[in-house]
Amino acid sequence: MNDFEIREINISDANGIQSISKEELGYDCTVSLVEEKIKALNKNREQVFVACKNGIVAGYVHVEKYDTLYFETMCNVLGLAVKKEFQKNGIGKKLLLTGENWGKENGIKYMRVNSGMTRVEAHSFYKHLGYVSEKEQLRFIKKI
């Protein structure tokens, strides 16, 4: 893990992010969409950190300030993924801790992460890092 750099995202990371999002998370997005989203990031509200080795994006975490009327502001993990060939090397942990530190720097005391019910390995990963599963839920989407 020592030879991986963790840094803020830049536009040149779009190909790597697209590939990881598609292969590891199952989101069939395009590079141009990822580029648009990188350009539109609101750094007052969100941040993306990438883990790189020799210019290759090995993983990323996308965090945001998350507010509701019924709980203190939380840091919400919108995405956390590491390329399969780089998994089990502490990169996901380092990325998540970087996201937690961003939250702390922004005065946030709680982290929030959603994980699909079938992602059993991810659940073990989060539990190992001190996250507690508080409820199960379904996600509903409607195209409008």
Coordinates of C-alpha atoms in Angstrom, one line a residue:
M1 CA 0.0 0.0 0.0
N2 CA 3.0 2.3 0.6
D3 CA 3.5 2.8 -3.1
F4 CA -0.1 4.1 -3.7
E5 CA -0.8 7.8 -3.6
I6 CA -4.1 9.1 -2.3
R7 CA -5.0 12.4 -3.7
E8 CA -8.0 14.5 -4.9
I9 CA -9.5 13.5 -8.2
N10 CA -8.7 15.4 -11.4
I11 CA -10.3 15.2 -14.9
S12 CA -7.5 12.8 -16.1
D13 CA -8.9 10.2 -13.7
A14 CA -12.2 9.8 -15.7
N15 CA -11.2 6.7 -17.6
G16 CA -10.1 4.9 -14.4
I17 CA -13.2 5.9 -12.5
Q18 CA -15.5 4.8 -15.3
S19 CA -13.7 1.4 -15.6
I20 CA -13.9 0.8 -11.8
S21 CA -17.5 2.0 -11.6
K22 CA -18.5 -0.4 -14.4
E23 CA -16.4 -3.4 -13.4
E24 CA -16.6 -3.3 -9.6
L25 CA -19.9 -1.6 -8.9
G26 CA -21.9 -2.5 -12.0
Y27 CA -22.7 1.0 -13.2
D28 CA -22.7 1.2 -17.0
C29 CA -21.6 4.8 -17.2
T30 CA -19.5 6.5 -20.0
V31 CA -16.2 8.3 -19.7
S32 CA -17.9 11.5 -20.9
L33 CA -20.5 11.3 -18.1
V34 CA -17.7 10.8 -15.5
E35 CA -15.8 13.8 -16.9
E36 CA -19.0 15.9 -16.6
K37 CA -19.5 14.8 -13.0
I38 CA -15.9 15.6 -12.1
K39 CA -16.1 19.1 -13.6
A40 CA -19.4 19.7 -11.7
L41 CA -18.1 18.6 -8.3
N42 CA -19.0 21.1 -5.6
K43 CA -16.0 21.0 -3.3
N44 CA -18.0 22.8 -0.6
R45 CA -20.3 19.8 -0.3
E46 CA -18.4 16.8 -1.7
Q47 CA -15.0 15.4 -2.5
V48 CA -13.5 12.5 -4.4
F49 CA -10.2 10.9 -3.5
V50 CA -8.4 8.4 -5.7
A51 CA -5.7 5.9 -5.0
C52 CA -3.1 5.8 -7.8
K53 CA -0.1 3.7 -8.6
N54 CA 2.2 4.6 -11.5
G55 CA -0.6 6.8 -13.0
I56 CA -3.2 4.0 -12.8
V57 CA -6.4 4.7 -10.8
A58 CA -6.7 1.7 -8.4
G59 CA -9.7 2.9 -6.4
Y60 CA -11.7 5.9 -5.3
V61 CA -14.1 7.2 -2.6
H62 CA -16.7 9.8 -3.2
V63 CA -18.0 11.5 0.0
E64 CA -20.6 14.3 0.6
K65 CA -22.1 16.3 3.4
Y66 CA -25.5 14.7 4.0
D67 CA -28.2 16.6 5.8
T68 CA -31.6 15.5 6.9
L69 CA -34.1 17.2 9.2
Y70 CA -33.9 14.4 11.8
F71 CA -30.2 13.8 12.4
E72 CA -26.9 15.7 12.6
T73 CA -25.0 16.3 9.4
M74 CA -23.3 13.1 8.3
C75 CA -20.6 12.3 5.8
N76 CA -22.2 10.1 3.2
V77 CA -20.1 7.6 1.1
L78 CA -21.6 7.9 -2.4
G79 CA -19.1 5.4 -3.8
L80 CA -16.1 3.4 -2.7
A81 CA -14.5 0.9 -5.0
V82 CA -11.1 -0.7 -5.7
K83 CA -10.1 -2.5 -8.9
K84 CA -10.2 -6.3 -8.3
E85 CA -6.4 -6.7 -8.9
F86 CA -5.7 -4.2 -6.1
Q87 CA -8.1 -5.4 -3.5
K88 CA -7.0 -6.9 -0.2
N89 CA -4.0 -4.4 0.0
G90 CA -5.5 -1.9 2.4
I91 CA -6.5 0.6 -0.4
G92 CA -10.2 0.6 0.4
K93 CA -9.4 1.1 4.1
K94 CA -7.1 4.0 3.3
L95 CA -9.6 5.6 1.0
L96 CA -12.4 5.3 3.5
L97 CA -10.2 6.8 6.3
T98 CA -9.3 9.6 3.9
G99 CA -13.1 10.2 3.5
E100 CA -13.6 10.1 7.2
N101 CA -10.8 12.7 7.7
W102 CA -12.5 14.9 5.1
G103 CA -15.6 14.7 7.2
K104 CA -13.8 15.5 10.4
E105 CA -12.1 18.5 8.8
N106 CA -15.6 19.7 7.9
G107 CA -17.0 19.4 11.4
I108 CA -18.9 16.1 10.8
K109 CA -19.1 13.5 13.5
Y110 CA -20.9 10.6 11.7
M111 CA -20.2 8.5 8.6
R112 CA -23.0 6.9 6.6
V113 CA -22.6 4.2 3.9
N114 CA -25.1 2.2 2.0
S115 CA -24.1 -1.2 0.7
G116 CA -26.2 -3.5 -1.5
M117 CA -27.6 -6.6 0.2
T118 CA -25.6 -8.9 -2.1
R119 CA -22.2 -7.3 -1.3
V120 CA -21.4 -9.6 1.6
E121 CA -17.7 -9.0 1.4
A122 CA -18.2 -5.3 1.5
H123 CA -20.4 -5.7 4.6
S124 CA -17.6 -7.6 6.4
F125 CA -15.1 -4.8 5.4
Y126 CA -17.3 -2.1 6.8
K127 CA -18.0 -4.0 10.1
H128 CA -14.2 -4.6 10.5
L129 CA -13.7 -0.9 10.3
G130 CA -16.2 -0.2 13.0
Y131 CA -19.4 0.5 11.0
V132 CA -22.6 -0.9 12.4
S133 CA -25.6 -2.0 10.3
E134 CA -28.6 -0.2 11.6
K135 CA -31.3 -1.3 9.2
E136 CA -32.1 -3.0 5.9
Q137 CA -33.9 -1.2 3.2
L138 CA -34.9 -1.3 -0.4
R139 CA -34.0 1.4 -2.9
F140 CA -36.7 2.5 -5.3
I141 CA -35.9 4.5 -8.5
K142 CA -38.3 5.9 -11.1
K143 CA -37.3 7.5 -14.4
I144 CA -39.0 10.9 -14.7

